[in-house]
mmCIF file of C-alpha atoms in Angstrom:
data_model
loop_
_atom_site.group_PDB
_atom_site.id
_atom_site.type_symbol
_atom_site.label_atom_id
_atom_site.label_comp_id
_atom_site.label_asym_id
_atom_site.label_seq_id
_atom_site.Cartn_x
_atom_site.Cartn_y
_atom_site.Cartn_z
ATOM 1 C CA GLU A 17 0.000 0.000 0.000
ATOM 2 C CA SER A 18 2.888 2.327 0.705
ATOM 3 C CA ILE A 19 4.890 1.787 -2.487
ATOM 4 C CA VAL A 20 2.175 1.059 -5.034
ATOM 5 C CA LEU A 21 -0.649 3.259 -3.737
ATOM 6 C CA GLY A 22 1.431 5.901 -1.957
ATOM 7 C CA ARG A 23 -0.608 5.447 1.208
ATOM 8 C CA ASP A 24 0.567 6.150 4.736
ATOM 9 C CA VAL A 25 1.044 2.898 6.632
ATOM 10 C CA VAL A 26 1.178 2.706 10.420
ATOM 11 C CA TRP A 27 2.534 -0.632 11.582
ATOM 12 C CA ILE A 28 2.052 -1.188 15.309
ATOM 13 C CA ASN A 29 3.370 -4.219 17.127
ATOM 14 C CA LEU A 30 4.537 -5.281 20.546
ATOM 15 C CA PRO A 31 8.218 -4.912 21.423
ATOM 16 C CA GLY A 32 10.478 -7.909 21.066
ATOM 17 C CA ASP A 33 13.287 -9.568 19.154
ATOM 18 C CA GLU A 34 11.084 -10.238 16.111
ATOM 19 C CA ILE A 35 10.154 -6.559 15.709
ATOM 20 C CA ASP A 36 13.756 -5.468 16.273
ATOM 21 C CA GLU A 37 14.867 -7.771 13.465
ATOM 22 C CA LEU A 38 12.035 -6.756 11.135
ATOM 23 C CA THR A 39 12.875 -3.088 11.710
ATOM 24 C CA ARG A 40 16.553 -3.738 10.972
ATOM 25 C CA VAL A 41 15.761 -5.597 7.743
ATOM 26 C CA MET A 42 13.197 -3.029 6.589
ATOM 27 C CA ARG A 43 15.768 -0.258 7.104
ATOM 28 C CA LEU A 44 18.338 -2.207 5.098
ATOM 29 C CA ALA A 45 15.834 -2.819 2.298
ATOM 30 C CA SER A 46 14.894 0.872 2.262
ATOM 31 C CA GLU A 47 18.543 1.837 1.871
ATOM 32 C CA GLN A 48 19.359 -0.875 -0.670
ATOM 33 C CA PHE A 49 16.406 -0.080 -2.934
ATOM 34 C CA ASP A 50 16.259 3.652 -2.205
ATOM 35 C CA VAL A 51 12.610 3.507 -1.206
ATOM 36 C CA ALA A 52 10.924 4.633 1.985
ATOM 37 C CA LEU A 53 9.324 1.574 3.585
ATOM 38 C CA PRO A 54 7.037 1.794 6.613
ATOM 39 C CA LEU A 55 8.792 0.636 9.763
ATOM 40 C CA PRO A 56 7.197 -1.189 12.672
ATOM 41 C CA SER A 57 6.356 0.907 15.681
ATOM 42 C CA ILE A 58 5.988 -0.193 19.282
ATOM 43 C CA GLU A 59 4.087 2.908 20.315
ATOM 44 C CA SER A 60 0.777 2.461 22.062
ATOM 45 C CA ILE A 61 -2.310 2.169 19.917
ATOM 46 C CA ASP A 62 -3.833 4.756 22.246
ATOM 47 C CA ARG A 63 -1.826 7.453 20.465
ATOM 48 C CA LEU A 64 -3.935 6.959 17.334
ATOM 49 C CA SER A 65 -6.713 9.440 16.758
ATOM 50 C CA ARG A 66 -10.305 8.321 16.264
ATOM 51 C CA SER A 67 -11.248 7.595 12.670
ATOM 52 C CA ALA A 68 -7.599 7.799 11.612
ATOM 53 C CA PHE A 69 -7.473 4.757 9.316
ATOM 54 C CA ASP A 70 -9.536 3.487 6.419
ATOM 55 C CA HIS A 71 -7.874 0.042 6.354
ATOM 56 C CA VAL A 72 -7.114 -2.028 9.431
ATOM 57 C CA TRP A 73 -5.065 -5.211 8.972
ATOM 58 C CA MET A 74 -5.572 -7.388 12.030
ATOM 59 C CA VAL A 75 -4.445 -10.891 11.110
ATOM 60 C CA SER A 76 -2.876 -13.256 13.649
ATOM 61 C CA VAL A 77 -3.004 -10.633 16.366
ATOM 62 C CA LEU A 78 -5.697 -11.893 18.723
ATOM 63 C CA THR A 79 -4.729 -15.500 17.982
ATOM 64 C CA ASP A 80 -1.042 -14.972 18.781
ATOM 65 C CA SER A 81 0.093 -17.831 21.008
ATOM 66 C CA ASP A 82 2.692 -15.713 22.818
ATOM 67 C CA HIS A 83 0.436 -12.804 23.766
ATOM 68 C CA PHE A 84 -2.967 -14.534 23.986
ATOM 69 C CA PRO A 85 -2.052 -18.177 24.726
ATOM 70 C CA ALA A 86 -5.319 -19.335 26.295
ATOM 71 C CA LEU A 87 -7.373 -17.548 23.655
ATOM 72 C CA HIS A 88 -5.183 -19.125 20.973
ATOM 73 C CA ASP A 89 -5.901 -22.575 22.410
ATOM 74 C CA GLU A 90 -9.635 -21.825 22.558
ATOM 75 C CA LEU A 91 -9.985 -20.374 19.066
ATOM 76 C CA TYR A 92 -8.009 -23.160 17.438
ATOM 77 C CA GLU A 93 -9.781 -25.808 19.531
ATOM 78 C CA ARG A 94 -6.502 -26.987 21.050
ATOM 79 C CA ARG A 95 -7.397 -26.979 24.746
ATOM 80 C CA GLY A 96 -6.535 -30.318 26.286
ATOM 81 C CA THR A 97 -4.548 -31.487 23.242
ATOM 82 C CA ASP A 98 -0.832 -31.902 22.602
ATOM 83 C CA LEU A 99 -0.945 -28.742 20.453
ATOM 84 C CA ALA A 100 -2.229 -26.527 23.287
ATOM 85 C CA THR A 101 0.030 -23.901 24.800
ATOM 86 C CA GLY A 102 -1.442 -24.734 28.202
ATOM 87 C CA ARG A 103 -0.715 -21.184 29.364
ATOM 88 C CA GLY A 104 -2.683 -18.117 30.299
ATOM 89 C CA SER A 105 -6.181 -17.391 31.501
ATOM 90 C CA LEU A 106 -8.974 -17.463 28.938
ATOM 91 C CA ALA A 107 -10.942 -14.769 30.781
ATOM 92 C CA ASN A 108 -7.875 -12.510 31.003
ATOM 93 C CA ASP A 109 -6.858 -13.102 27.382
ATOM 94 C CA ARG A 110 -10.398 -12.462 26.148
ATOM 95 C CA ALA A 111 -10.686 -9.233 28.173
ATOM 96 C CA ARG A 112 -7.346 -7.926 26.862
ATOM 97 C CA ALA A 113 -8.302 -8.922 23.291
ATOM 98 C CA GLU A 114 -11.601 -7.057 23.569
ATOM 99 C CA VAL A 115 -9.860 -3.905 24.823
ATOM 100 C CA LEU A 116 -7.334 -4.066 21.987
ATOM 101 C CA ALA A 117 -10.059 -4.733 19.395
ATOM 102 C CA GLY A 118 -12.023 -1.765 20.717
ATOM 103 C CA ARG A 119 -9.025 0.535 20.438
ATOM 104 C CA VAL A 120 -8.366 -0.625 16.890
ATOM 105 C CA LEU A 121 -11.993 -0.208 15.825
ATOM 106 C CA ASP A 122 -12.093 3.232 17.441
ATOM 107 C CA ALA A 123 -9.178 4.243 15.197
ATOM 108 C CA ALA A 124 -11.018 3.031 12.071
ATOM 109 C CA SER A 125 -12.824 5.561 9.935
ATOM 110 C CA PRO A 126 -16.475 5.127 8.955
ATOM 111 C CA ASN A 127 -16.846 2.497 6.243
ATOM 112 C CA ALA A 128 -13.293 1.282 6.917
ATOM 113 C CA LEU A 129 -11.936 -1.932 5.488
ATOM 114 C CA VAL A 130 -10.994 -4.477 8.165
ATOM 115 C CA THR A 131 -8.891 -7.438 7.068
ATOM 116 C CA THR A 132 -8.795 -10.264 9.593
ATOM 117 C CA SER A 133 -8.909 -14.019 10.052
ATOM 118 C CA ASP A 134 -12.184 -15.860 10.569
ATOM 119 C CA GLU A 135 -11.098 -16.700 14.134
ATOM 120 C CA GLU A 136 -10.439 -13.064 14.975
ATOM 121 C CA LEU A 137 -13.619 -11.952 13.201
ATOM 122 C CA GLU A 138 -15.615 -13.851 15.824
ATOM 123 C CA LEU A 139 -13.957 -11.708 18.506
ATOM 124 C CA LEU A 140 -14.184 -8.453 16.563
ATOM 125 C CA ARG A 141 -17.885 -8.700 15.680
ATOM 126 C CA PRO A 142 -19.300 -8.236 19.221
ATOM 127 C CA VAL A 143 -16.822 -5.439 19.929
ATOM 128 C CA ALA A 144 -17.838 -3.702 16.704
ATOM 129 C CA HIS A 145 -21.499 -4.178 17.567
ATOM 130 C CA SER A 146 -20.946 -2.538 20.965
ATOM 131 C CA ARG A 147 -19.759 0.494 18.997
ATOM 132 C CA GLY A 148 -22.811 0.506 16.716
ATOM 133 C CA LEU A 149 -20.955 -1.162 13.860
ATOM 134 C CA GLU A 150 -21.368 -4.308 11.848
ATOM 135 C CA LEU A 151 -18.435 -6.027 10.157
ATOM 136 C CA ARG A 152 -19.850 -7.004 6.779
ATOM 137 C CA PRO A 153 -17.666 -9.442 4.766
ATOM 138 C CA ILE A 154 -17.005 -8.303 1.221
ATOM 139 C CA ASP A 155 -15.234 -11.426 0.049
ATOM 140 C CA GLY A 156 -15.069 -15.143 0.769
ATOM 141 C CA GLY A 157 -11.509 -14.831 1.948
ATOM 142 C CA ARG A 158 -8.270 -16.524 1.022
ATOM 143 C CA LEU A 159 -6.030 -18.916 2.888
ATOM 144 C CA SER A 160 -2.998 -17.420 4.570
ATOM 145 C CA ALA A 161 0.316 -18.742 3.336
ATOM 146 C CA LEU A 162 1.806 -19.700 6.700
ATOM 147 C CA VAL A 163 -0.893 -21.393 8.753
ATOM 148 C CA GLY A 164 -3.828 -21.722 6.382
ATOM 149 C CA ASP A 165 -6.221 -19.420 8.246
ATOM 150 C CA ASN A 166 -9.000 -17.945 6.128
ATOM 151 C CA VAL A 167 -8.354 -14.206 5.836
ATOM 152 C CA ARG A 168 -11.187 -11.972 4.652
ATOM 153 C CA SER A 169 -11.979 -8.319 4.252
ATOM 154 C CA CYS A 170 -15.013 -6.674 5.855
ATOM 155 C CA ARG A 171 -16.515 -3.202 5.802
ATOM 156 C CA THR A 172 -17.500 -1.379 8.954
ATOM 157 C CA VAL A 173 -21.081 -0.263 8.490
ATOM 158 C CA PRO A 174 -23.523 1.206 11.008
ATOM 159 C CA VAL A 175 -25.799 -1.354 12.640
ATOM 160 C CA PRO A 176 -29.237 -0.927 11.044
ATOM 161 C CA SER A 177 -31.658 0.750 13.425
ATOM 162 C CA GLY A 178 -35.032 -0.679 14.217
#
C-alpha cells in the first residue's frame, strides 16, 4: 500500500526480538532499494486518533500464542490437546483482546476496510457491535500462506436501526 498506492502505513506491534529484526531488515531494504518503507512501531495504539485509518489489517493478532495463549488454544480448539500452549487465563486473554479490538476499531474511519482471520472476526464482531458497527464481509476470503487461516476483508457499516 505504501509503495504502489502511496498510502501512509502505520505498523504497530509489541516490542520484542522479532520486531527489532524486522525493523533492521526493513531499514536495510529501504537503503538498498532507495525507497521509503514503513517501519514497525511499538508505540501504544492509544496514540492513534479516532477515525484515523480506512484500512485495518488485524491478522494473527488476537490468535497470537505468545500474547494470547489461552485464547489461541480456545480459538483453534486446542485446549486439552498436545498442540495446546497450556498457558494463560482465557478470561484474562479475552478481556485484553476485547480492549485491543475496541481501540483498533475506534481508530477506524467510517466504512473502513478491516482485514482479519475468521477466528479473529468472531472476537471483533461483538466489539464492533458494541460500537454501533457491523463487520460485513465483502469477500469469501483466502487462505494465509503460513498457517492456512481464512483471511477476509469486511466493511465497517452502522448497525441498522429498528
